[in-house]
Amino acid sequence: MERSTVDYAELRGSGPVSIEKDYQRFRQIVKGKIRGDLRKFLTRGELLGKEGKHLISIPVRGVDLPHFRFGDNNDGGVGTGEAGVGDNVDGQGDGKGAGGTNPGAHIMEVEVSLDELADILAEELQLPRIEPRGKHVITSKKERYSGLRQSGPESLRHFKRTFKHALRRQIMSGTYNPDSPRIVPIRRDRRYRSWKTVLKPQSNAVLLYMMDVSGSMGDEQKELVRLEAFWIDAWLRRNYEGIDSRYIVHDVRAQEVDRDTFYRLREDGGTKISSAFKLAKHLLDQHYQPDEWNIYLFHFSDGDNSSETDSRECCRILREQLLPQINMFGYCQVASAYGSGNFINVIHEHLDDCDNVITSRVNNKDDIYDSLKTFFTKGK
Amino acid sequence: MAESAELKLSAELTDYARKIAGVARAAGLDFFETRFEVVDYDTMCQIAAYGGFPQRYPHWRFGMEYEKLRKQHVYGLGRIYEMVINNDPCYAYLLSDNEMTDQKLVMAHVYAHCDFFKNNIWFSKTNRRMMDEFANHATRVRRHIDREGFEPVEKFVDVCVSIENLIDPHSAFMRRESLERPAATATGRRIHAEQQVVRYQTKPYLERWVNPPERLKEERQKLIDRGRGEHHSIPPQPMRDVLLFLLKYAPLEDWEADILSIVREESYYYAPQGQTKIMNEGWATFWHSRLMTRHLLKDDELITYCDHHAGTLATSPGNLNPYKMGVEIFRDIEERWNKGQFGKEFDECPSIEERRRRDTKAMLGMEKVFEVRRVYNDVTFIDEFLTADLADRLKLYHYRYDPATRRMVVVDRDFEKIKAQLLFALTNHGQPYIYIADGNYRNRGELYMAHRHTGADLDIRFAVETLKNVQAVWRRPVHLQAQINDEMVLFSFDGQQSQQQKIHADLPKPAHKV
């Protein structure tokens, strides 16, 4: 899928040097199209840095060729600032001091908007095939102001650009007087905003996230789930309008929660996965008819169910009630310190023949990307 | 270079360039002819990605660097105001959307850099026609690509770049023992001994008395005898210039050797810039502020100037600003030598107050800073001129990773500790010392390298991967001895499998101990 974020070639003047080929080669390496041997040196860092209101910072990807270098076991570094002994100085929190002598790796964080983020993802992932259902059309037209043109309605006149062109013309023609800087735009100075019509696929789709919040899911596991769910969300929302998200958490009982709670809640206790599936079924029956909605189910767990019986019960519910009416069931199992992590095997065993079941394992943050790829490369 | 896209230097800029060069010369700076070119930010990012040169051989890492710089620029995280190249003539690139005040500041800055390139001793061995050399390198690599195909060449460049830091930056300044060794035959040893015997230069008729034949014979015999019992190892001594060793002894194709030599040459060219980062930037900042405030600023430019000057000196998280550090030390040197705050008498003065107030009106500051810029590099610079007072004024602290909170925390403000830490980070450009200890390990043509432990362990993951690249050049199995968690470990790679084992007494020893 060729949808590059920004077409740098277009933005660039034709300079005396052209790095274009090297740049394209690097992009290809990052996309994994060539030089698979370099993939293991891709710096990925954490997929999600800080999440501001509209901006998230993500690391710029790079390839870090190995050098002989020191590990991180050396004796720190030197910084400057007002910080007192014991203060944090790594830029997290409110450490007052700043600075250090350690050269950074190739990881740089940039802030990008959610849209750009999804574009970055688009380089490697495929959209799920959301089908037209119900009375809703699959695409909607949207207008976006994207450029300038020389004619247009006065209401769309771009004052600054018009002024600039007039100024430029007057300076060039020598009629500009700095002592009495009067700028009179003429017809050909005027600039108007122009727009582009963008087609956006639109459909009724609902994403149902289910998470295991039992005692065995620690903070680390939650963080992994949070990241994964965040990226799924960001990816799909960017590409489809009108997506509903519902969140279910469960230990032995399941309950529906809002987004915020979904990410923060920490419960204790045992695990009964079937409870979540039952609730999901209930929710779908009440609000989302399969002939009107594309339904995507994601379940996150450490795979540590209370009993085999319940695991089998889950598979039964899935096979008989859920799978027939949904587009995809994605099961993501995070590694846990104590969990047996058996649920994924049970799924494999019982539901191997269902092609709308996709499973993935996430052991650490580096796996998230691959996991996303498993979920989204099949175009379900 | 194609002339088309460069914006011609405007008349105004040309005027300023001439004027600034004039005041800089008058102030004592001595630089190569400097050619300014104005480029847009995108070209600037490209040139910067190419390490300052418009012509480099094709390699994806330049594209990576370019993307990084460009994103930094676009997202407002960093901005390259100028680039200046150590070359004669000096080339400097100015960013086209700089304001005129910036351009003046930058030009003053650039002239000081040029002065530093020309006069600092660590740059004295660099090739001053590097602009042409880099272009030649590009042509040579392209030719190899035409013959060998893109991917094999690219992969080999990757391999070379991975070990590019294994050079010996000091070798340019001293004669290391030559790699040549006496041939193993008796005649070979005799010829070698003949060359090694000390002979004093003299007139022919004095020869017999100045270099008595009996003494020569005796010495020759001594050398031959010594040579006989000796195990002739390659290299004769542990060797830091791993790249040179590989060039000489690894079974490389011609094109591979050529690429390795290109990478090595470029590595040596950049080495002094790594060795003098703080000084170089400090020097340039010292001079731009001096020239701007004393000669060049117009009233209406003051605010912009201050704003941008402060910007360059700002300390940001994660980095010790070399501009700030450098300029503060240079200013401190100037002040101390102007006031006579140096020497035995000053050092031994017990009263802090007296030391602070001391002013002998020595006025040696300017002379001293010029001397410092001539003979020091970052390590000696910090070692000699970072005083406790200055560290205090700069609010330096020592931080360390705290495993409990998983964060970097301030440990203390102990001057000795800070200084040691800084020097450690600067020594060998913060990189480990790797030596070739044996080029014929176990008499099986295996390569034995060793890390000299200087307080920090190697990154194991990276070491293992890098070792594979060394093997890709050497072809026979390679080994790396390193101290990890107080234990000596031997990492090996034989082309198929990586292996690591603790070094125990039974293991064959390499020719040299490091």
mmCIF file of N, CA, C and O in Angstrom, chain A residues 206-210 232 248 276-277 280-281 284 294-300 318 321-323 325-332 356-358 375:
data_model
loop_
_atom_site.group_PDB
_atom_site.id
_atom_site.type_symbol
_atom_site.label_atom_id
_atom_site.label_comp_id
_atom_site.label_asym_id
_atom_site.label_seq_id
_atom_site.Cartn_x
_atom_site.Cartn_y
_atom_site.Cartn_z
ATOM 1 N N VAL A 206 -18.450 -0.996 14.808
ATOM 2 C CA VAL A 206 -18.294 -0.887 16.253
ATOM 3 C C VAL A 206 -17.089 -1.721 16.675
ATOM 4 O O VAL A 206 -16.866 -2.816 16.168
ATOM 5 N N LEU A 207 -16.307 -1.101 17.529
ATOM 6 C CA LEU A 207 -15.166 -1.809 18.083
ATOM 7 C C LEU A 207 -15.483 -2.126 19.525
ATOM 8 O O LEU A 207 -15.829 -1.239 20.294
ATOM 9 N N LEU A 208 -15.378 -3.350 19.851
ATOM 10 C CA LEU A 208 -15.666 -3.744 21.213
ATOM 11 C C LEU A 208 -14.379 -4.267 21.840
ATOM 12 O O LEU A 208 -13.823 -5.263 21.378
ATOM 13 N N TYR A 209 -13.900 -3.518 22.810
ATOM 14 C CA TYR A 209 -12.664 -3.942 23.465
ATOM 15 C C TYR A 209 -12.998 -4.645 24.771
ATOM 16 O O TYR A 209 -13.765 -4.120 25.580
ATOM 17 N N MET A 210 -12.415 -5.779 24.987
ATOM 18 C CA MET A 210 -12.627 -6.474 26.257
ATOM 19 C C MET A 210 -11.268 -6.678 26.901
ATOM 20 O O MET A 210 -10.321 -7.082 26.225
ATOM 21 N N ILE A 232 -4.917 0.542 17.783
ATOM 22 C CA ILE A 232 -6.012 0.012 16.976
ATOM 23 C C ILE A 232 -7.038 1.112 16.748
ATOM 24 O O ILE A 232 -7.498 1.360 15.637
ATOM 25 N N ILE A 248 -15.324 -3.210 27.636
ATOM 26 C CA ILE A 248 -15.774 -4.135 28.673
ATOM 27 C C ILE A 248 -14.566 -4.588 29.478
ATOM 28 O O ILE A 248 -13.525 -4.913 28.909
ATOM 29 N N ALA A 276 -17.191 -12.014 29.984
ATOM 30 C CA ALA A 276 -17.055 -10.894 29.061
ATOM 31 C C ALA A 276 -17.744 -11.199 27.744
ATOM 32 O O ALA A 276 -18.423 -10.338 27.168
ATOM 33 N N PHE A 277 -17.585 -12.424 27.289
ATOM 34 C CA PHE A 277 -18.190 -12.774 26.011
ATOM 35 C C PHE A 277 -19.708 -12.734 26.099
ATOM 36 O O PHE A 277 -20.380 -12.347 25.155
ATOM 37 N N ALA A 280 -20.685 -9.221 25.974
ATOM 38 C CA ALA A 280 -20.495 -8.721 24.612
ATOM 39 C C ALA A 280 -21.694 -9.120 23.759
ATOM 40 O O ALA A 280 -22.253 -8.312 23.016
ATOM 41 N N LYS A 281 -22.073 -10.360 23.913
ATOM 42 C CA LYS A 281 -23.212 -10.870 23.154
ATOM 43 C C LYS A 281 -24.463 -10.053 23.471
ATOM 44 O O LYS A 281 -25.206 -9.629 22.584
ATOM 45 N N LEU A 284 -24.213 -6.582 21.905
ATOM 46 C CA LEU A 284 -24.417 -6.607 20.464
ATOM 47 C C LEU A 284 -25.888 -6.814 20.134
ATOM 48 O O LEU A 284 -26.443 -6.171 19.261
ATOM 49 N N ASN A 294 -20.737 -3.323 11.130
ATOM 50 C CA ASN A 294 -19.518 -4.124 11.081
ATOM 51 C C ASN A 294 -19.000 -4.230 12.506
ATOM 52 O O ASN A 294 -18.821 -3.213 13.174
ATOM 53 N N ILE A 295 -18.785 -5.407 12.941
ATOM 54 C CA ILE A 295 -18.449 -5.566 14.354
ATOM 55 C C ILE A 295 -17.045 -6.161 14.514
ATOM 56 O O ILE A 295 -16.713 -7.169 13.880
ATOM 57 N N TYR A 296 -16.267 -5.474 15.295
ATOM 58 C CA TYR A 296 -14.902 -5.950 15.566
ATOM 59 C C TYR A 296 -14.732 -6.167 17.056
ATOM 60 O O TYR A 296 -14.995 -5.272 17.846
ATOM 61 N N LEU A 297 -14.317 -7.338 17.404
ATOM 62 C CA LEU A 297 -14.115 -7.650 18.819
ATOM 63 C C LEU A 297 -12.630 -7.812 19.099
ATOM 64 O O LEU A 297 -11.930 -8.500 18.371
ATOM 65 N N PHE A 298 -12.181 -7.145 20.123
ATOM 66 C CA PHE A 298 -10.800 -7.372 20.542
ATOM 67 C C PHE A 298 -10.791 -7.787 22.002
ATOM 68 O O PHE A 298 -11.440 -7.143 22.826
ATOM 69 N N HIS A 299 -10.074 -8.804 22.274
ATOM 70 C CA HIS A 299 -9.998 -9.236 23.662
ATOM 71 C C HIS A 299 -8.543 -9.291 24.097
ATOM 72 O O HIS A 299 -7.688 -9.830 23.382
ATOM 73 N N PHE A 300 -8.271 -8.673 25.241
ATOM 74 C CA PHE A 300 -6.905 -8.662 25.758
ATOM 75 C C PHE A 300 -6.860 -9.393 27.089
ATOM 76 O O PHE A 300 -7.656 -9.105 27.976
ATOM 77 N N LEU A 318 -18.219 -18.166 21.417
ATOM 78 C CA LEU A 318 -17.640 -17.530 20.240
ATOM 79 C C LEU A 318 -18.179 -18.166 18.971
ATOM 80 O O LEU A 318 -18.696 -17.509 18.081
ATOM 81 N N GLN A 321 -22.340 -18.070 18.914
ATOM 82 C CA GLN A 321 -23.107 -16.837 18.993
ATOM 83 C C GLN A 321 -22.390 -15.629 18.403
ATOM 84 O O GLN A 321 -22.995 -14.816 17.716
ATOM 85 N N LEU A 322 -21.104 -15.521 18.690
ATOM 86 C CA LEU A 322 -20.444 -14.277 18.293
ATOM 87 C C LEU A 322 -19.905 -14.304 16.866
ATOM 88 O O LEU A 322 -20.222 -13.442 16.061
ATOM 89 N N LEU A 323 -19.097 -15.297 16.580
ATOM 90 C CA LEU A 323 -18.411 -15.299 15.291
ATOM 91 C C LEU A 323 -19.328 -15.165 14.078
ATOM 92 O O LEU A 323 -18.967 -14.492 13.112
ATOM 93 N N GLN A 325 -21.794 -13.397 13.632
ATOM 94 C CA GLN A 325 -22.289 -12.056 13.344
ATOM 95 C C GLN A 325 -21.215 -10.966 13.340
ATOM 96 O O GLN A 325 -21.531 -9.793 13.176
ATOM 97 N N ILE A 326 -19.968 -11.326 13.523
ATOM 98 C CA ILE A 326 -18.953 -10.277 13.568
ATOM 99 C C ILE A 326 -17.967 -10.429 12.415
ATOM 100 O O ILE A 326 -17.852 -11.485 11.810
ATOM 101 N N ASN A 327 -17.250 -9.317 12.144
ATOM 102 C CA ASN A 327 -16.251 -9.357 11.079
ATOM 103 C C ASN A 327 -14.967 -10.029 11.544
ATOM 104 O O ASN A 327 -14.330 -10.744 10.804
ATOM 105 N N MET A 328 -14.611 -9.719 12.755
ATOM 106 C CA MET A 328 -13.332 -10.240 13.204
ATOM 107 C C MET A 328 -13.278 -10.323 14.720
ATOM 108 O O MET A 328 -13.833 -9.475 15.410
ATOM 109 N N PHE A 329 -12.652 -11.363 15.184
ATOM 110 C CA PHE A 329 -12.353 -11.436 16.607
ATOM 111 C C PHE A 329 -10.837 -11.462 16.757
ATOM 112 O O PHE A 329 -10.165 -12.369 16.261
ATOM 113 N N GLY A 330 -10.326 -10.431 17.395
ATOM 114 C CA GLY A 330 -8.880 -10.396 17.598
ATOM 115 C C GLY A 330 -8.560 -10.696 19.057
ATOM 116 O O GLY A 330 -9.094 -10.052 19.966
ATOM 117 N N TYR A 331 -7.752 -11.687 19.261
ATOM 118 C CA TYR A 331 -7.368 -12.000 20.636
ATOM 119 C C TYR A 331 -5.887 -11.718 20.813
ATOM 120 O O TYR A 331 -5.042 -12.203 20.046
ATOM 121 N N CYS A 332 -5.607 -10.897 21.819
ATOM 122 C CA CYS A 332 -4.220 -10.520 22.025
ATOM 123 C C CYS A 332 -3.805 -10.945 23.413
ATOM 124 O O CYS A 332 -4.397 -10.516 24.404
ATOM 125 N N ASN A 356 -12.123 -15.783 10.785
ATOM 126 C CA ASN A 356 -12.203 -14.427 11.332
ATOM 127 C C ASN A 356 -11.719 -14.345 12.784
ATOM 128 O O ASN A 356 -12.036 -13.418 13.508
ATOM 129 N N VAL A 357 -10.969 -15.324 13.174
ATOM 130 C CA VAL A 357 -10.314 -15.264 14.474
ATOM 131 C C VAL A 357 -8.826 -15.050 14.246
ATOM 132 O O VAL A 357 -8.196 -15.805 13.512
ATOM 133 N N ILE A 358 -8.313 -13.988 14.839
ATOM 134 C CA ILE A 358 -6.874 -13.735 14.695
ATOM 135 C C ILE A 358 -6.271 -13.584 16.082
ATOM 136 O O ILE A 358 -6.828 -12.882 16.935
ATOM 137 N N PHE A 375 -3.050 -8.259 13.071
ATOM 138 C CA PHE A 375 -4.478 -7.950 13.054
ATOM 139 C C PHE A 375 -4.896 -7.299 11.746
ATOM 140 O O PHE A 375 -5.993 -7.498 11.263
#
